[in-house]
JSON list of C-alpha atoms in Angstrom, two decimals:
[
{"chain": "A", "resi": 67, "resn": "MET", "atom": "CA", "xyz": [-0.01, -0.22, 0.00]},
{"chain": "A", "resi": 68, "resn": "ILE", "atom": "CA", "xyz": [1.32, 3.55, -0.74]},
{"chain": "A", "resi": 69, "resn": "PRO", "atom": "CA", "xyz": [1.22, 5.78, 2.02]},
{"chain": "A", "resi": 70, "resn": "SER", "atom": "CA", "xyz": [-0.77, 9.10, 1.84]},
{"chain": "A", "resi": 71, "resn": "ILE", "atom": "CA", "xyz": [1.28, 12.07, 1.47]},
{"chain": "A", "resi": 72, "resn": "LYS", "atom": "CA", "xyz": [-0.15, 15.70, 1.87]},
{"chain": "A", "resi": 73, "resn": "ALA", "atom": "CA", "xyz": [1.64, 18.75, 2.01]},
{"chain": "A", "resi": 74, "resn": "ARG", "atom": "CA", "xyz": [0.96, 21.36, 4.63]},
{"chain": "A", "resi": 75, "resn": "PRO", "atom": "CA", "xyz": [2.48, 24.43, 6.00]},
{"chain": "A", "resi": 76, "resn": "ALA", "atom": "CA", "xyz": [5.61, 24.26, 8.21]},
{"chain": "A", "resi": 77, "resn": "GLU", "atom": "CA", "xyz": [5.59, 25.04, 11.64]},
{"chain": "A", "resi": 78, "resn": "ARG", "atom": "CA", "xyz": [8.17, 26.15, 14.01]},
{"chain": "A", "resi": 79, "resn": "ALA", "atom": "CA", "xyz": [8.32, 22.55, 15.41]},
{"chain": "A", "resi": 80, "resn": "ASP", "atom": "CA", "xyz": [9.14, 21.19, 12.16]},
{"chain": "A", "resi": 81, "resn": "MET", "atom": "CA", "xyz": [12.36, 23.21, 11.99]},
{"chain": "A", "resi": 82, "resn": "PRO", "atom": "CA", "xyz": [14.80, 20.51, 12.91]},
{"chain": "A", "resi": 83, "resn": "GLU", "atom": "CA", "xyz": [13.60, 18.45, 10.37]},
{"chain": "A", "resi": 84, "resn": "VAL", "atom": "CA", "xyz": [13.04, 21.00, 7.61]},
{"chain": "A", "resi": 85, "resn": "ALA", "atom": "CA", "xyz": [16.92, 22.00, 8.12]},
{"chain": "A", "resi": 86, "resn": "ARG", "atom": "CA", "xyz": [18.13, 18.50, 7.91]},
{"chain": "A", "resi": 87, "resn": "PHE", "atom": "CA", "xyz": [16.45, 17.97, 4.89]},
{"chain": "A", "resi": 88, "resn": "ALA", "atom": "CA", "xyz": [17.58, 21.92, 3.76]},
{"chain": "A", "resi": 89, "resn": "ALA", "atom": "CA", "xyz": [21.30, 20.20, 4.57]},
{"chain": "A", "resi": 90, "resn": "GLN", "atom": "CA", "xyz": [20.63, 17.25, 2.80]},
{"chain": "A", "resi": 91, "resn": "LEU", "atom": "CA", "xyz": [19.80, 19.32, -0.52]},
{"chain": "A", "resi": 92, "resn": "VAL", "atom": "CA", "xyz": [22.97, 21.28, 0.01]},
{"chain": "A", "resi": 93, "resn": "ARG", "atom": "CA", "xyz": [25.46, 18.23, 0.79]},
{"chain": "A", "resi": 94, "resn": "LEU", "atom": "CA", "xyz": [23.71, 17.05, -3.05]},
{"chain": "A", "resi": 95, "resn": "HIS", "atom": "CA", "xyz": [24.51, 20.21, -4.93]},
{"chain": "A", "resi": 96, "resn": "HIS", "atom": "CA", "xyz": [27.93, 20.01, -3.18]},
{"chain": "A", "resi": 97, "resn": "ALA", "atom": "CA", "xyz": [28.50, 16.48, -4.32]},
{"chain": "A", "resi": 98, "resn": "LEU", "atom": "CA", "xyz": [27.23, 17.24, -7.98]},
{"chain": "A", "resi": 99, "resn": "ASP", "atom": "CA", "xyz": [30.12, 19.95, -8.44]},
{"chain": "A", "resi": 100, "resn": "PRO", "atom": "CA", "xyz": [31.78, 20.77, -5.37]},
{"chain": "A", "resi": 101, "resn": "HIS", "atom": "CA", "xyz": [34.14, 23.87, -7.39]},
{"chain": "A", "resi": 102, "resn": "ARG", "atom": "CA", "xyz": [30.13, 25.58, -7.92]},
{"chain": "A", "resi": 103, "resn": "PHE", "atom": "CA", "xyz": [28.50, 24.82, -4.97]},
{"chain": "A", "resi": 104, "resn": "MET", "atom": "CA", "xyz": [29.66, 25.60, -1.47]},
{"chain": "A", "resi": 105, "resn": "CYS", "atom": "CA", "xyz": [29.07, 23.15, 2.19]},
{"chain": "A", "resi": 106, "resn": "LEU", "atom": "CA", "xyz": [30.17, 25.11, 5.18]},
{"chain": "A", "resi": 107, "resn": "GLU", "atom": "CA", "xyz": [29.59, 22.56, 7.88]},
{"chain": "A", "resi": 108, "resn": "PRO", "atom": "CA", "xyz": [27.85, 22.58, 10.32]},
{"chain": "A", "resi": 109, "resn": "LEU", "atom": "CA", "xyz": [24.82, 24.16, 7.87]},
{"chain": "A", "resi": 110, "resn": "GLU", "atom": "CA", "xyz": [22.10, 22.23, 9.89]},
{"chain": "A", "resi": 111, "resn": "PRO", "atom": "CA", "xyz": [21.75, 25.00, 12.92]},
{"chain": "A", "resi": 112, "resn": "GLY", "atom": "CA", "xyz": [22.26, 27.78, 10.13]},
{"chain": "A", "resi": 113, "resn": "TYR", "atom": "CA", "xyz": [19.54, 26.83, 8.03]},
{"chain": "A", "resi": 114, "resn": "GLU", "atom": "CA", "xyz": [17.58, 26.29, 11.06]},
{"chain": "A", "resi": 115, "resn": "ARG", "atom": "CA", "xyz": [18.28, 29.97, 12.18]},
{"chain": "A", "resi": 116, "resn": "TRP", "atom": "CA", "xyz": [16.88, 31.33, 8.70]},
{"chain": "A", "resi": 117, "resn": "LEU", "atom": "CA", "xyz": [13.55, 29.32, 7.94]},
{"chain": "A", "resi": 118, "resn": "THR", "atom": "CA", "xyz": [12.46, 29.76, 11.37]},
{"chain": "A", "resi": 119, "resn": "ARG", "atom": "CA", "xyz": [12.46, 33.47, 10.74]},
{"chain": "A", "resi": 120, "resn": "GLU", "atom": "CA", "xyz": [10.95, 32.69, 7.46]},
{"chain": "A", "resi": 121, "resn": "LEU", "atom": "CA", "xyz": [8.16, 31.28, 9.10]},
{"chain": "A", "resi": 122, "resn": "GLU", "atom": "CA", "xyz": [7.26, 34.89, 10.38]},
{"chain": "A", "resi": 123, "resn": "ASN", "atom": "CA", "xyz": [7.97, 36.49, 6.61]},
{"chain": "A", "resi": 124, "resn": "PRO", "atom": "CA", "xyz": [4.27, 37.24, 5.32]},
{"chain": "A", "resi": 125, "resn": "ASP", "atom": "CA", "xyz": [6.24, 36.67, 1.71]},
{"chain": "A", "resi": 126, "resn": "ALA", "atom": "CA", "xyz": [7.98, 33.39, 2.31]},
{"chain": "A", "resi": 127, "resn": "VAL", "atom": "CA", "xyz": [6.13, 29.84, 2.32]},
{"chain": "A", "resi": 128, "resn": "ILE", "atom": "CA", "xyz": [7.46, 27.09, 3.45]},
{"chain": "A", "resi": 129, "resn": "LEU", "atom": "CA", "xyz": [5.69, 23.77, 3.25]},
{"chain": "A", "resi": 130, "resn": "VAL", "atom": "CA", "xyz": [6.46, 20.33, 4.60]},
{"chain": "A", "resi": 131, "resn": "ALA", "atom": "CA", "xyz": [5.33, 16.50, 2.79]},
{"chain": "A", "resi": 132, "resn": "GLU", "atom": "CA", "xyz": [4.24, 14.33, 5.76]},
{"chain": "A", "resi": 133, "resn": "ARG", "atom": "CA", "xyz": [3.59, 10.77, 4.87]},
{"chain": "A", "resi": 134, "resn": "GLY", "atom": "CA", "xyz": [0.22, 9.78, 6.92]},
{"chain": "A", "resi": 135, "resn": "GLY", "atom": "CA", "xyz": [-0.57, 6.37, 9.02]},
{"chain": "A", "resi": 136, "resn": "ALA", "atom": "CA", "xyz": [0.21, 5.15, 12.18]},
{"chain": "A", "resi": 137, "resn": "GLU", "atom": "CA", "xyz": [2.80, 7.28, 12.64]},
{"chain": "A", "resi": 138, "resn": "PRO", "atom": "CA", "xyz": [3.24, 10.38, 10.24]},
{"chain": "A", "resi": 139, "resn": "ALA", "atom": "CA", "xyz": [6.43, 11.42, 9.48]},
{"chain": "A", "resi": 140, "resn": "LEU", "atom": "CA", "xyz": [7.71, 14.38, 7.37]},
{"chain": "A", "resi": 141, "resn": "VAL", "atom": "CA", "xyz": [9.32, 13.44, 3.73]},
{"chain": "A", "resi": 142, "resn": "GLY", "atom": "CA", "xyz": [10.54, 16.62, 2.37]},
{"chain": "A", "resi": 143, "resn": "TYR", "atom": "CA", "xyz": [9.72, 20.55, 2.48]},
{"chain": "A", "resi": 144, "resn": "ALA", "atom": "CA", "xyz": [9.36, 23.34, -0.27]},
{"chain": "A", "resi": 145, "resn": "TYR", "atom": "CA", "xyz": [10.74, 27.01, 0.93]},
{"chain": "A", "resi": 146, "resn": "GLY", "atom": "CA", "xyz": [9.71, 29.88, -1.78]},
{"chain": "A", "resi": 147, "resn": "ARG", "atom": "CA", "xyz": [9.32, 33.67, -1.47]},
{"chain": "A", "resi": 148, "resn": "ARG", "atom": "CA", "xyz": [7.29, 36.41, -3.34]},
{"chain": "A", "resi": 149, "resn": "GLU", "atom": "CA", "xyz": [10.23, 38.60, -4.65]},
{"chain": "A", "resi": 150, "resn": "PRO", "atom": "CA", "xyz": [10.17, 42.41, -6.01]},
{"chain": "A", "resi": 151, "resn": "ARG", "atom": "CA", "xyz": [12.00, 42.70, -9.88]},
{"chain": "A", "resi": 152, "resn": "ASP", "atom": "CA", "xyz": [15.91, 42.07, -9.80]},
{"chain": "A", "resi": 153, "resn": "TRP", "atom": "CA", "xyz": [17.32, 44.33, -12.18]},
{"chain": "A", "resi": 154, "resn": "MET", "atom": "CA", "xyz": [20.65, 42.49, -11.93]},
{"chain": "A", "resi": 155, "resn": "SER", "atom": "CA", "xyz": [18.89, 39.39, -13.14]},
{"chain": "A", "resi": 156, "resn": "LEU", "atom": "CA", "xyz": [16.33, 40.58, -15.40]},
{"chain": "A", "resi": 157, "resn": "ARG", "atom": "CA", "xyz": [13.60, 39.43, -13.57]},
{"chain": "A", "resi": 158, "resn": "ASP", "atom": "CA", "xyz": [10.31, 41.30, -12.80]},
{"chain": "A", "resi": 159, "resn": "ALA", "atom": "CA", "xyz": [8.60, 40.36, -9.84]},
{"chain": "A", "resi": 160, "resn": "SER", "atom": "CA", "xyz": [7.62, 36.70, -9.17]},
{"chain": "A", "resi": 161, "resn": "GLY", "atom": "CA", "xyz": [7.74, 33.96, -7.07]},
{"chain": "A", "resi": 162, "resn": "VAL", "atom": "CA", "xyz": [11.24, 32.30, -6.63]},
{"chain": "A", "resi": 163, "resn": "LEU", "atom": "CA", "xyz": [11.37, 28.97, -5.54]},
{"chain": "A", "resi": 164, "resn": "HIS", "atom": "CA", "xyz": [14.65, 28.33, -3.37]},
{"chain": "A", "resi": 165, "resn": "ASP", "atom": "CA", "xyz": [14.30, 24.90, -2.78]},
{"chain": "A", "resi": 166, "resn": "VAL", "atom": "CA", "xyz": [12.33, 21.33, -3.27]},
{"chain": "A", "resi": 167, "resn": "TYR", "atom": "CA", "xyz": [13.49, 17.87, -1.29]},
{"chain": "A", "resi": 168, "resn": "VAL", "atom": "CA", "xyz": [12.02, 14.88, -0.87]},
{"chain": "A", "resi": 169, "resn": "ALA", "atom": "CA", "xyz": [13.84, 12.57, 1.39]},
{"chain": "A", "resi": 170, "resn": "GLU", "atom": "CA", "xyz": [15.30, 9.02, -0.69]},
{"chain": "A", "resi": 171, "resn": "PRO", "atom": "CA", "xyz": [12.96, 6.60, 0.82]},
{"chain": "A", "resi": 172, "resn": "ALA", "atom": "CA", "xyz": [9.95, 8.92, -0.33]},
{"chain": "A", "resi": 173, "resn": "ARG", "atom": "CA", "xyz": [11.02, 9.69, -3.60]},
{"chain": "A", "resi": 174, "resn": "ARG", "atom": "CA", "xyz": [8.80, 8.46, -6.64]},
{"chain": "A", "resi": 175, "resn": "LEU", "atom": "CA", "xyz": [5.73, 8.69, -4.50]},
{"chain": "A", "resi": 176, "resn": "GLY", "atom": "CA", "xyz": [4.34, 11.90, -5.36]},
{"chain": "A", "resi": 177, "resn": "ALA", "atom": "CA", "xyz": [5.80, 13.79, -2.96]},
{"chain": "A", "resi": 178, "resn": "GLY", "atom": "CA", "xyz": [7.81, 16.62, -5.27]},
{"chain": "A", "resi": 179, "resn": "ALA", "atom": "CA", "xyz": [4.19, 16.85, -7.14]},
{"chain": "A", "resi": 180, "resn": "ILE", "atom": "CA", "xyz": [2.48, 17.42, -4.35]},
{"chain": "A", "resi": 181, "resn": "LEU", "atom": "CA", "xyz": [5.11, 20.29, -2.65]},
{"chain": "A", "resi": 182, "resn": "LEU", "atom": "CA", "xyz": [5.39, 21.97, -6.25]},
{"chain": "A", "resi": 183, "resn": "GLU", "atom": "CA", "xyz": [1.36, 21.80, -6.56]},
{"chain": "A", "resi": 184, "resn": "ALA", "atom": "CA", "xyz": [1.32, 23.19, -3.32]},
{"chain": "A", "resi": 185, "resn": "VAL", "atom": "CA", "xyz": [3.71, 25.81, -3.44]},
{"chain": "A", "resi": 186, "resn": "ILE", "atom": "CA", "xyz": [3.26, 27.24, -6.91]},
{"chain": "A", "resi": 187, "resn": "ALA", "atom": "CA", "xyz": [-0.66, 27.49, -5.46]},
{"chain": "A", "resi": 188, "resn": "ARG", "atom": "CA", "xyz": [0.64, 29.65, -2.37]},
{"chain": "A", "resi": 189, "resn": "LEU", "atom": "CA", "xyz": [2.72, 31.59, -4.52]},
{"chain": "A", "resi": 190, "resn": "ARG", "atom": "CA", "xyz": [0.06, 32.29, -6.63]},
{"chain": "A", "resi": 191, "resn": "ASP", "atom": "CA", "xyz": [-2.43, 33.27, -3.52]},
{"chain": "A", "resi": 192, "resn": "LEU", "atom": "CA", "xyz": [0.22, 35.66, -2.41]},
{"chain": "A", "resi": 193, "resn": "GLY", "atom": "CA", "xyz": [-0.15, 37.54, -5.93]},
{"chain": "A", "resi": 194, "resn": "ALA", "atom": "CA", "xyz": [3.12, 35.85, -7.62]},
{"chain": "A", "resi": 195, "resn": "PRO", "atom": "CA", "xyz": [2.56, 36.08, -11.17]},
{"chain": "A", "resi": 196, "resn": "ARG", "atom": "CA", "xyz": [4.94, 33.76, -12.30]},
{"chain": "A", "resi": 197, "resn": "VAL", "atom": "CA", "xyz": [7.19, 31.10, -10.66]},
{"chain": "A", "resi": 198, "resn": "VAL", "atom": "CA", "xyz": [10.81, 30.80, -11.02]},
{"chain": "A", "resi": 199, "resn": "LEU", "atom": "CA", "xyz": [13.22, 28.10, -9.83]},
{"chain": "A", "resi": 200, "resn": "HIS", "atom": "CA", "xyz": [16.82, 27.15, -10.74]},
{"chain": "A", "resi": 201, "resn": "THR", "atom": "CA", "xyz": [17.71, 23.15, -10.76]},
{"chain": "A", "resi": 202, "resn": "ALA", "atom": "CA", "xyz": [21.10, 21.08, -10.69]},
{"chain": "A", "resi": 203, "resn": "THR", "atom": "CA", "xyz": [21.89, 20.68, -14.67]},
{"chain": "A", "resi": 204, "resn": "GLN", "atom": "CA", "xyz": [22.78, 17.06, -13.56]},
{"chain": "A", "resi": 205, "resn": "ASN", "atom": "CA", "xyz": [19.09, 16.98, -11.41]},
{"chain": "A", "resi": 206, "resn": "ALA", "atom": "CA", "xyz": [17.51, 15.17, -14.49]},
{"chain": "A", "resi": 207, "resn": "ALA", "atom": "CA", "xyz": [14.05, 13.88, -12.33]},
{"chain": "A", "resi": 208, "resn": "GLY", "atom": "CA", "xyz": [13.58, 17.09, -10.84]},
{"chain": "A", "resi": 209, "resn": "GLN", "atom": "CA", "xyz": [13.79, 18.97, -14.27]},
{"chain": "A", "resi": 210, "resn": "ARG", "atom": "CA", "xyz": [11.50, 16.60, -15.30]},
{"chain": "A", "resi": 211, "resn": "LEU", "atom": "CA", "xyz": [9.03, 16.65, -13.03]},
{"chain": "A", "resi": 212, "resn": "PHE", "atom": "CA", "xyz": [8.71, 20.72, -13.42]},
{"chain": "A", "resi": 213, "resn": "GLU", "atom": "CA", "xyz": [8.56, 20.20, -17.12]},
{"chain": "A", "resi": 214, "resn": "ARG", "atom": "CA", "xyz": [5.27, 18.58, -16.24]},
{"chain": "A", "resi": 215, "resn": "PHE", "atom": "CA", "xyz": [4.44, 21.42, -14.78]},
{"chain": "A", "resi": 216, "resn": "GLY", "atom": "CA", "xyz": [4.99, 23.90, -17.38]},
{"chain": "A", "resi": 217, "resn": "PHE", "atom": "CA", "xyz": [7.77, 25.07, -16.66]},
{"chain": "A", "resi": 218, "resn": "ARG", "atom": "CA", "xyz": [10.03, 26.35, -19.23]},
{"chain": "A", "resi": 219, "resn": "ARG", "atom": "CA", "xyz": [13.95, 26.50, -19.66]},
{"chain": "A", "resi": 220, "resn": "THR", "atom": "CA", "xyz": [14.91, 30.57, -19.73]},
{"chain": "A", "resi": 221, "resn": "MET", "atom": "CA", "xyz": [18.59, 30.62, -18.68]},
{"chain": "A", "resi": 222, "resn": "VAL", "atom": "CA", "xyz": [21.74, 28.55, -18.39]},
{"chain": "A", "resi": 223, "resn": "GLU", "atom": "CA", "xyz": [24.20, 28.91, -15.89]},
{"chain": "A", "resi": 224, "resn": "MET", "atom": "CA", "xyz": [28.42, 28.79, -16.78]},
{"chain": "A", "resi": 225, "resn": "THR", "atom": "CA", "xyz": [30.69, 28.37, -14.35]},
{"chain": "A", "resi": 226, "resn": "LEU", "atom": "CA", "xyz": [34.95, 28.96, -15.17]},
{"chain": "A", "resi": 227, "resn": "GLU", "atom": "CA", "xyz": [37.10, 28.02, -12.38]},
{"chain": "A", "resi": 228, "resn": "LEU", "atom": "CA", "xyz": [39.64, 30.74, -12.17]}
]
């Protein structure tokens, strides 16, 4: 039987686990390209402080994916914000999806799609006219998910080590 997964707004009590997920996302990116993605350990305390403060930000959205059952457990999170026009990146006011992460045991159960649908809806409710995101070049599964939701490629980041 496939466990039920639902997205809900994160609460203060969720922040230690959300920080652990955020740290795993950083470590994943760092493993993909350690020259491009920094990893300054320990990661969890800083993420817990940051994301806890973001719970109070009316422009921020932090959601968790929770697996139902006899013992409910968090299996992922999403973090986005409504952000103003950014002249440096030539991006008009937008919802910016900063993070989507699903723990390995819950992948391929639909948690990523559930989180993505919920964070898009919440950013729309906040008045964001669009949602933009960045994804690692090697993250083919994530890119397929984003494309299924209608995201299109608009930029390619390139890096030169000096």
